[in-house]
CSV table of C-alpha atoms in Angstrom, one decimal:
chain,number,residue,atom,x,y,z
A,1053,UNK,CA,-33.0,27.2,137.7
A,1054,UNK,CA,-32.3,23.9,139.6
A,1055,UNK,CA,-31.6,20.8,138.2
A,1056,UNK,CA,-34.6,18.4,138.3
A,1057,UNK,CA,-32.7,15.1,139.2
A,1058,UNK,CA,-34.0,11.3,139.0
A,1059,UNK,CA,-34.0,9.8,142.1
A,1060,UNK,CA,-33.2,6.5,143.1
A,1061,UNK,CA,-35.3,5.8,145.7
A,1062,UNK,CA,-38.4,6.4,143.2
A,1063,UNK,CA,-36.9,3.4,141.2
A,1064,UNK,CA,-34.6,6.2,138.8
A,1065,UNK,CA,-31.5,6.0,137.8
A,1066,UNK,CA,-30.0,8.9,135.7
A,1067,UNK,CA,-26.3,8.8,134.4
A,1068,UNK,CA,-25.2,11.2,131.6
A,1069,UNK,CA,-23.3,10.0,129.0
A,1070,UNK,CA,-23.2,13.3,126.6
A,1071,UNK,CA,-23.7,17.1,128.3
A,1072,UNK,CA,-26.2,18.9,127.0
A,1073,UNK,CA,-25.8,22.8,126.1
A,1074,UNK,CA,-27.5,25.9,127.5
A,1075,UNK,CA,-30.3,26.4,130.4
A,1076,UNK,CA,-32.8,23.6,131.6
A,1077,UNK,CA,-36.0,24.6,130.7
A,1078,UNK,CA,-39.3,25.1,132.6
A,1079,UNK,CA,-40.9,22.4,130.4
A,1080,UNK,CA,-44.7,23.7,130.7
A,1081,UNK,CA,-47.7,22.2,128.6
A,1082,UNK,CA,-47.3,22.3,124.8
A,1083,UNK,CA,-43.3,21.8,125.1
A,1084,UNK,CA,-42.2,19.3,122.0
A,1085,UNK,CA,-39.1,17.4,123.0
A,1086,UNK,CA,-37.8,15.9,119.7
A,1087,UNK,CA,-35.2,12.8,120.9
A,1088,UNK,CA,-34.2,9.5,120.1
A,1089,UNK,CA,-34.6,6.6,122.1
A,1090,UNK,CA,-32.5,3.2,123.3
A,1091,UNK,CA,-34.1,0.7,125.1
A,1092,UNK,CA,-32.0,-2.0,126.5
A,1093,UNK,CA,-32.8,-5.1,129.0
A,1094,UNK,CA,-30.7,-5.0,132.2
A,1095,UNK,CA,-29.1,-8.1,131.6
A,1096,UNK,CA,-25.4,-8.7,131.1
A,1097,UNK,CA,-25.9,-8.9,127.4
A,1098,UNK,CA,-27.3,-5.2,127.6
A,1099,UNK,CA,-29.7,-6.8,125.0
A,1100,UNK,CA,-31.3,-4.0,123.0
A,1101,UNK,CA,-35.3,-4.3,122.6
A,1102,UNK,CA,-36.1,-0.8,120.7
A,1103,UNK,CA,-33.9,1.5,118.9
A,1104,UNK,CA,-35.8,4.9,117.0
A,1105,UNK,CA,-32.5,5.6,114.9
A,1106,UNK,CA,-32.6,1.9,113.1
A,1107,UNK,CA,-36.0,4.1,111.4
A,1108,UNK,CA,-34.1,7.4,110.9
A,1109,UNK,CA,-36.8,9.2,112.4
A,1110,UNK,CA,-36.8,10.8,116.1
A,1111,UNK,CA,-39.9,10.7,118.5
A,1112,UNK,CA,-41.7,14.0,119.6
A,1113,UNK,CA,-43.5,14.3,122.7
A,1114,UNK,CA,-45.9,17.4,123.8
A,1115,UNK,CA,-45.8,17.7,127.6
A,1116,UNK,CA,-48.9,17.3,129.3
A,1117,UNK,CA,-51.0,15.5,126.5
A,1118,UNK,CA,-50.8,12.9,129.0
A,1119,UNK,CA,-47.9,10.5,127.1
A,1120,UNK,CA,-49.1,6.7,128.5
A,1121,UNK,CA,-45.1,6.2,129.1
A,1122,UNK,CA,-44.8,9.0,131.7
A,1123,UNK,CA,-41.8,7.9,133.3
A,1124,UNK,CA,-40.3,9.4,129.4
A,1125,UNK,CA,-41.6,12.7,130.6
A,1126,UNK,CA,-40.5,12.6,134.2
A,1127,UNK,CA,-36.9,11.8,132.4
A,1128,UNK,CA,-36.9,14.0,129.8
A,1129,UNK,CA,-37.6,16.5,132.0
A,1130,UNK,CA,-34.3,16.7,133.9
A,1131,UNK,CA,-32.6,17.0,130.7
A,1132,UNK,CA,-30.9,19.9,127.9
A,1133,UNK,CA,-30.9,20.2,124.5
A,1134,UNK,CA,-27.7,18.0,123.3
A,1135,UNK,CA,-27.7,16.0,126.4
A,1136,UNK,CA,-27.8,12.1,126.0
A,1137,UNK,CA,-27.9,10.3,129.4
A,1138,UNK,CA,-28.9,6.8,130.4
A,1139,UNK,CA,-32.2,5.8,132.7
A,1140,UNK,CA,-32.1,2.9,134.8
A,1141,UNK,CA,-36.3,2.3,135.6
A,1142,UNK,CA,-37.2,0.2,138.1
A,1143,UNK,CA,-39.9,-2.4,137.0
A,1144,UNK,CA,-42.8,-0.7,138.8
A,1145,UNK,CA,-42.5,1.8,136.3
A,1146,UNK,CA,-42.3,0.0,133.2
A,1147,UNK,CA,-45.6,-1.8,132.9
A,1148,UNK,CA,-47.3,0.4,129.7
A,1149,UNK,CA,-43.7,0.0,127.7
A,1150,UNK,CA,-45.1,-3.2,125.6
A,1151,UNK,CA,-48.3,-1.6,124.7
A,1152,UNK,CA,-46.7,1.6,124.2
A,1153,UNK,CA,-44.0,0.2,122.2
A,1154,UNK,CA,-46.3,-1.1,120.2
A,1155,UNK,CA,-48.2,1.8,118.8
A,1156,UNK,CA,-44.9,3.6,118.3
A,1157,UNK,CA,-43.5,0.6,116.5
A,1158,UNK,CA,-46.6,0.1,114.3
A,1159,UNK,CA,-46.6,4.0,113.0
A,1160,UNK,CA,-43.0,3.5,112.0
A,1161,UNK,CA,-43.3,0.1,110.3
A,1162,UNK,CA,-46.4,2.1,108.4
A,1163,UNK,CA,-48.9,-0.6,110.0
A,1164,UNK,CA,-50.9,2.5,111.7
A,1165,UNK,CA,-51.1,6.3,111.9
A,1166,UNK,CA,-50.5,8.6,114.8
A,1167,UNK,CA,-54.0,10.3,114.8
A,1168,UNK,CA,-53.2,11.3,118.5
A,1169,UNK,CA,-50.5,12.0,120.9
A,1170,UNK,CA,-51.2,9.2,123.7
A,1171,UNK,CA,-50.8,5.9,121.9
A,1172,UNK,CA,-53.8,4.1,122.3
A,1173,UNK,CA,-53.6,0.9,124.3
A,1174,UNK,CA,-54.9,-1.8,122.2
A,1175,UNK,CA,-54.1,-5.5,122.0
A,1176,UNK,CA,-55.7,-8.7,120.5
A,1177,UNK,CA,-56.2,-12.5,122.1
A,1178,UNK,CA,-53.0,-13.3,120.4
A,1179,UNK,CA,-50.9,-10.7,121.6
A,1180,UNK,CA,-49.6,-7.3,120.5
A,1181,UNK,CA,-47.8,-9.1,117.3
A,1182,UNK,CA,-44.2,-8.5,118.6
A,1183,UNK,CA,-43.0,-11.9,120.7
A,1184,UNK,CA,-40.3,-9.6,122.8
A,1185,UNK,CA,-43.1,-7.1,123.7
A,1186,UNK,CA,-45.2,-10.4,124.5
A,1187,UNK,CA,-42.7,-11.1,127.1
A,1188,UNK,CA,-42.2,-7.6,128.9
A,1189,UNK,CA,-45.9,-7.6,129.3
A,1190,UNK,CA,-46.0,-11.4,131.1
A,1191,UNK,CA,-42.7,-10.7,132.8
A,1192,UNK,CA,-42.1,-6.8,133.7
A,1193,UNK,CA,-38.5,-6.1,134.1
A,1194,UNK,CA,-36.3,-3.6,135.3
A,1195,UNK,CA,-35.2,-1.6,131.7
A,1196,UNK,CA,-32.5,0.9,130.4
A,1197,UNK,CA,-33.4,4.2,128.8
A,1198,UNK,CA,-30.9,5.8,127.1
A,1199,UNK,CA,-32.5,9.3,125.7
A,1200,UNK,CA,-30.9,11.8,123.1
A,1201,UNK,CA,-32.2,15.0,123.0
A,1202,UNK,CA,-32.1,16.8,119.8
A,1203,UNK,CA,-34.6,19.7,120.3
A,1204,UNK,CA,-37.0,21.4,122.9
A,1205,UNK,CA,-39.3,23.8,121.6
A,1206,UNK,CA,-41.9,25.9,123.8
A,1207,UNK,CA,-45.6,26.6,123.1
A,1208,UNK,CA,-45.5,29.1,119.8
A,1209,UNK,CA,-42.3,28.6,119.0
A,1210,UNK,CA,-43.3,25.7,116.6
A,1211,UNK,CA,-46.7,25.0,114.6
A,1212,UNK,CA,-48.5,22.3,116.6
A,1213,UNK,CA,-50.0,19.9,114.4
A,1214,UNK,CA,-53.6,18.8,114.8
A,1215,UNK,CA,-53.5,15.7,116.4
A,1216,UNK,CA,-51.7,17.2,119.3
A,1217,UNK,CA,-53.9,20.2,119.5
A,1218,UNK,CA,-57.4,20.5,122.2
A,1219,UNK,CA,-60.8,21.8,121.3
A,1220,UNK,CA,-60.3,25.4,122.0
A,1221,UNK,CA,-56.6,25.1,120.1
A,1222,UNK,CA,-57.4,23.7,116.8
A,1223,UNK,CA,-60.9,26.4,117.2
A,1224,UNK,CA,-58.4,29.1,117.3
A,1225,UNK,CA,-56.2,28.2,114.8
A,1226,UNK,CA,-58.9,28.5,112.4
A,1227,UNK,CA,-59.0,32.6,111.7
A,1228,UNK,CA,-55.1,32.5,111.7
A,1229,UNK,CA,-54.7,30.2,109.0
A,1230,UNK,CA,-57.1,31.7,107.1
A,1231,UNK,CA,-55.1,35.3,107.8
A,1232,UNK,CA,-52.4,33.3,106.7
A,1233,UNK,CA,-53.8,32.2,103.8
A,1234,UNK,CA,-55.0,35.8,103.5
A,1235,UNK,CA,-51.3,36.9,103.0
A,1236,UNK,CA,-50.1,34.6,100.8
A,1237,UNK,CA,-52.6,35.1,98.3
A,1238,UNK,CA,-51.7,39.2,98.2
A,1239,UNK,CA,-48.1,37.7,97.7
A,1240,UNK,CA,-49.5,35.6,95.1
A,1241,UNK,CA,-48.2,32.1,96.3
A,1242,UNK,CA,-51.3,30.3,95.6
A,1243,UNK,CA,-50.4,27.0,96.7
A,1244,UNK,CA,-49.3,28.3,100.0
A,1245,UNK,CA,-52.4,29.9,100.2
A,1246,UNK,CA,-54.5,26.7,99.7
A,1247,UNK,CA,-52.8,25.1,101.8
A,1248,UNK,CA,-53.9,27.0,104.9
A,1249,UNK,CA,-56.9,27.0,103.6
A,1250,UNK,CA,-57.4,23.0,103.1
A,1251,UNK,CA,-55.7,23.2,106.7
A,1252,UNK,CA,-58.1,25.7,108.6
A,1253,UNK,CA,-61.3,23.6,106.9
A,1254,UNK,CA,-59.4,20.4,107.9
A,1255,UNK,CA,-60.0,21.4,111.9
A,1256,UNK,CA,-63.6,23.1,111.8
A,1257,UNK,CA,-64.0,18.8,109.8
A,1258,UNK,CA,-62.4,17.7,112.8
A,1259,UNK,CA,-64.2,20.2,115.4
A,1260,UNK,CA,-67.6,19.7,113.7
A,1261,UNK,CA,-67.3,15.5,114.5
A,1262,UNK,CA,-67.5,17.0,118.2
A,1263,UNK,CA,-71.0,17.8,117.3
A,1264,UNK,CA,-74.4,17.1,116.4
A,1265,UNK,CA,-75.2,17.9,112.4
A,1266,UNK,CA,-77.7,20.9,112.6
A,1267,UNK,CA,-77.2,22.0,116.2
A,1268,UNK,CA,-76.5,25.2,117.2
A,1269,UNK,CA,-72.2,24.6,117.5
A,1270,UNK,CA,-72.4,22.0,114.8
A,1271,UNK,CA,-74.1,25.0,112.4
A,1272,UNK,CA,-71.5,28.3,113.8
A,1273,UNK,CA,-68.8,26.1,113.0
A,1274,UNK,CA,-70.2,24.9,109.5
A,1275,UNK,CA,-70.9,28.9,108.6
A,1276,UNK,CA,-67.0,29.0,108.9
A,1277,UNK,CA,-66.2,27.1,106.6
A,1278,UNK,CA,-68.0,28.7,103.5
A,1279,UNK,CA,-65.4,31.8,103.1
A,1280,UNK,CA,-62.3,28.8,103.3
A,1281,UNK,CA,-64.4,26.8,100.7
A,1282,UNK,CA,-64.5,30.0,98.4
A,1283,UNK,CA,-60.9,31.0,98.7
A,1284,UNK,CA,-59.5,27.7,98.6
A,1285,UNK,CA,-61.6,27.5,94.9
A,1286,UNK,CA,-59.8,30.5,94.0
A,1287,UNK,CA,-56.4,29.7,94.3
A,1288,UNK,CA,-57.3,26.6,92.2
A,1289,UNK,CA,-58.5,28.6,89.7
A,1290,UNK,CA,-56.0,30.4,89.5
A,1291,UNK,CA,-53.8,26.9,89.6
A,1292,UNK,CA,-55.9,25.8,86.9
A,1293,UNK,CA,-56.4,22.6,89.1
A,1294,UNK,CA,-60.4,22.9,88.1
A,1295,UNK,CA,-62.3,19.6,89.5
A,1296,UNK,CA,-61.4,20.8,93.4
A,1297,UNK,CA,-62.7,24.5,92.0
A,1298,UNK,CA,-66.2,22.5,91.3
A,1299,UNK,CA,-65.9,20.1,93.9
A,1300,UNK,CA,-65.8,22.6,96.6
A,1301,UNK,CA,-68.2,25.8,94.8
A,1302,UNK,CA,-70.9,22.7,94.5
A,1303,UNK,CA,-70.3,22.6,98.5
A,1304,UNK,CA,-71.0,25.8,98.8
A,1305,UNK,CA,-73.6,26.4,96.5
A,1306,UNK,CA,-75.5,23.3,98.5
A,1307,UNK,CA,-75.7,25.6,101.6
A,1308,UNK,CA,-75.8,28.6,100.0
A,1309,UNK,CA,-78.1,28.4,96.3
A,1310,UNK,CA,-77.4,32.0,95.2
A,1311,UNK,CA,-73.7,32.8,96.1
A,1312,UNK,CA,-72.6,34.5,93.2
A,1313,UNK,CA,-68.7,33.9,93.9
A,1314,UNK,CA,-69.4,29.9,94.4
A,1315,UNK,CA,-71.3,30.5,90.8
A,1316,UNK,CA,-69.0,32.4,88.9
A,1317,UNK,CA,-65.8,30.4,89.9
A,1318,UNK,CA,-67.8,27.2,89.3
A,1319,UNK,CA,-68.5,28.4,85.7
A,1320,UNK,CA,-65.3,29.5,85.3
A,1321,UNK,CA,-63.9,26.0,85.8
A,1322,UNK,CA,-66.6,24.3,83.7
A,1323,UNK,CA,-65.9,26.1,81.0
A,1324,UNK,CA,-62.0,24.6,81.4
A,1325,UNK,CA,-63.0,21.6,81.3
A,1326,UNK,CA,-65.7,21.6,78.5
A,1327,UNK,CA,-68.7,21.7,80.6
A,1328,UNK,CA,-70.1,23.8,78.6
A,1329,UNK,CA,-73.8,23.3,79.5
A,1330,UNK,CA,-73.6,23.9,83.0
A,1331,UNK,CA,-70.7,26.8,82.7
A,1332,UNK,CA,-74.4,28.6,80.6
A,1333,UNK,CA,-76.8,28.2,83.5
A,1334,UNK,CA,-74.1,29.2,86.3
A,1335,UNK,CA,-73.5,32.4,84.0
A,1336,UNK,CA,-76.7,32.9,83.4
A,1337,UNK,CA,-77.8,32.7,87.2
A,1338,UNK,CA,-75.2,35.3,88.2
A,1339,UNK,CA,-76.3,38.0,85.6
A,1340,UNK,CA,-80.3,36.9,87.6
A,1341,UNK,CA,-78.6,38.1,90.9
A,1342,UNK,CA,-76.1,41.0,89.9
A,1343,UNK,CA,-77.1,42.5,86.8
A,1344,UNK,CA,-73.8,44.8,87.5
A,1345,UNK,CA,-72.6,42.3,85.9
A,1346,UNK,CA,-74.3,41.8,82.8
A,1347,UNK,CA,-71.9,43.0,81.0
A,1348,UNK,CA,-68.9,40.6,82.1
A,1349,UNK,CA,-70.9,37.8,82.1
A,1350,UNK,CA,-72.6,38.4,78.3
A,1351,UNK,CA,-68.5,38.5,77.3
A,1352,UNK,CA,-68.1,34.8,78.7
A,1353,UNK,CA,-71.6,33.6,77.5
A,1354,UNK,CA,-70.3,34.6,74.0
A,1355,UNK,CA,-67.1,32.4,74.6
A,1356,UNK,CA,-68.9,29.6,75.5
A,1357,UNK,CA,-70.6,29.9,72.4
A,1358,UNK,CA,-67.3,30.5,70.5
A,1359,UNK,CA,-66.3,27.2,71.8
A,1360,UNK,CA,-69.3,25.1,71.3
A,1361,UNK,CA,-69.1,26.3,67.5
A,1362,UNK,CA,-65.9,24.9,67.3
A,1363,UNK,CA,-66.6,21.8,69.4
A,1364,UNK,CA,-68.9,21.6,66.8
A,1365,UNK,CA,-66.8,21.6,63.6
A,1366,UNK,CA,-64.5,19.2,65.3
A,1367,UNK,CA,-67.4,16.6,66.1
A,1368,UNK,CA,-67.7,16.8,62.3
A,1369,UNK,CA,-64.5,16.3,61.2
A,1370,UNK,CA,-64.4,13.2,63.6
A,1371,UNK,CA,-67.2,11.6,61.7
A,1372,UNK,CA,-66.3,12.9,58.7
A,1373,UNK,CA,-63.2,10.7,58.8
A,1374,UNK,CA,-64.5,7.8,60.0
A,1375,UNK,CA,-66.9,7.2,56.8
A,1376,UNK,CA,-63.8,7.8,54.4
């Protein structure tokens, strides 16, 4: 395909300083363009205002999630994987770099997270806390880009996080994690398995705050997320991580009174970690609902009593040795 080029009579000037490698892409929406960035002033000092490699950590940018710098995108756009080149931007164009630079500057100092892709413009009465940004935003001046592109990745060739992810996205990420989940729990990687999990019921959270508690969408969505609550309390079970396991079974079992898997897996982890009262009445209330499994459940009834016996003995030893 043809070379998108920078034009100078749009206030663009594009000089390449490295060659990239390979064919331009078509750049549609959902591209990530992973790069580093230079800014410097245009003045004979070549003064250098921003820098991302001084915080050893590139910038990522998802096409048409409407970036507030756009002139990065219109840039980035005319460029290849490897390539480095320099953009000389007109003024005009510059105007959101100080608020931008703000947000970007805060997330890598650790004074703010990136909970979306657009950097939110925000400012107090005394400025935006940076003196040089200060300035730009008084006195807009013609600036220096100079761009390093590491990696361009199309739509489902990388896992989009959430923040960069729409409505109907994140809602149909949801059944592939939790087939993702799925398969790592036949392979028996547990942890993996929770993770996608914790990951699909993170979204339906995020999907639900869309919503109004008890309304039609707000409930469909909430019905989701009983099977990820469940499997989730399995794997960690089967960690032997036990507070989540009753955490999330008590989440359940709030929707959902009589679900015999949030019971037994809540007993389960009681019973690890001494609960021994409560572990009874879950027990007991799965043998009311399934007395198929009488049986299985009279076997663990008679381990928590096993248990509380010797609780028992050891209370008394305890006391015993403090009146010697």
């Amino acid at each position: 395909m043809a070379l998108p080029v920078a034009d100078e009579n749009f206030g663009i000037k594009k000089k390449i300083l490295h060659a990239g490698k390979g064919d331009f892409s078509s750049f549609p929406d959902g591209t990530k363009i992973t790069f580093h960035y230079q800014t410097c002033k245009c003045d004979d000092e070549h003064t250098v205002i921003d820098d991302s490699k001084k915080y050893k950590k590139p910038m990522e940018l998802i096409m048409g999630k409407k970036f507030k710098l756009e002139i990065w995108e219109n840039c980035l756009k005319t460029m290849k994987v490897g390539e480095v080149s320099s953009f000389t931007v007109d003024k005009s164009l510059t105007g959101t770099y100080p608020l931008v630079m703000k947000n970007l500057r805060d997330i890598f100092l650790g004074k703010a997270e990136q909970h979306h892709h657009c950097c939110g413009m925000a400012m107090t009465k005394e400025g935006l806390g940076y003196s040089d940004l200060d300035d730009l935003l008084k006195q807009p001046q013609d600036l220096e880009f100079i761009l390093d592109v590491e990696n361009i990745e199309e739509p489902g060739d990388y896992k989009q996080e959430s923040w960069a992810m729409d409505f109907d996205e994140k809602l149909a990420a949801v059944p592939k994690l939790k087939e993702q989940g799925n398969q790592h729990y036949r392979e028996k990687k547990y942890a993996s398995a929770a993770a996608s999990y914790s990951e699909a019921l993170g979204l339906l959270e995020q999907l639900m705050l869309r919503e109004k508690p008890g309304d039609e969408d707000w409930e469909k969505l909430d019905v989701q997320r009983v099977p990820l609550l469940l499997n989730y309390s399995q794997c960690k079970l089967l960690e032997k991580d036990y507070y989540p396991v009753i955490e999330h079974t008590t989440e359940v079992l709030k929707k959902d009174p009589d679900n015999i898997k949030a019971l037994f897996r809540r007993a389960k982890a009681h019973v690890a970690v001494w609960n021994l009262s409560e572990a009874q009445a879950d027990f007991k209330r799965v043998a009311e609902l399934d007395a198929s499994l009488g049986k299985s459940i009279q076997k663990e009834l008679q381990i928590i009593d096993h248990l509380q016996i010797q609780k028992e003995k050891e209370d008394m030893e305890k006391y015993k040795n403090l009146f010697r």
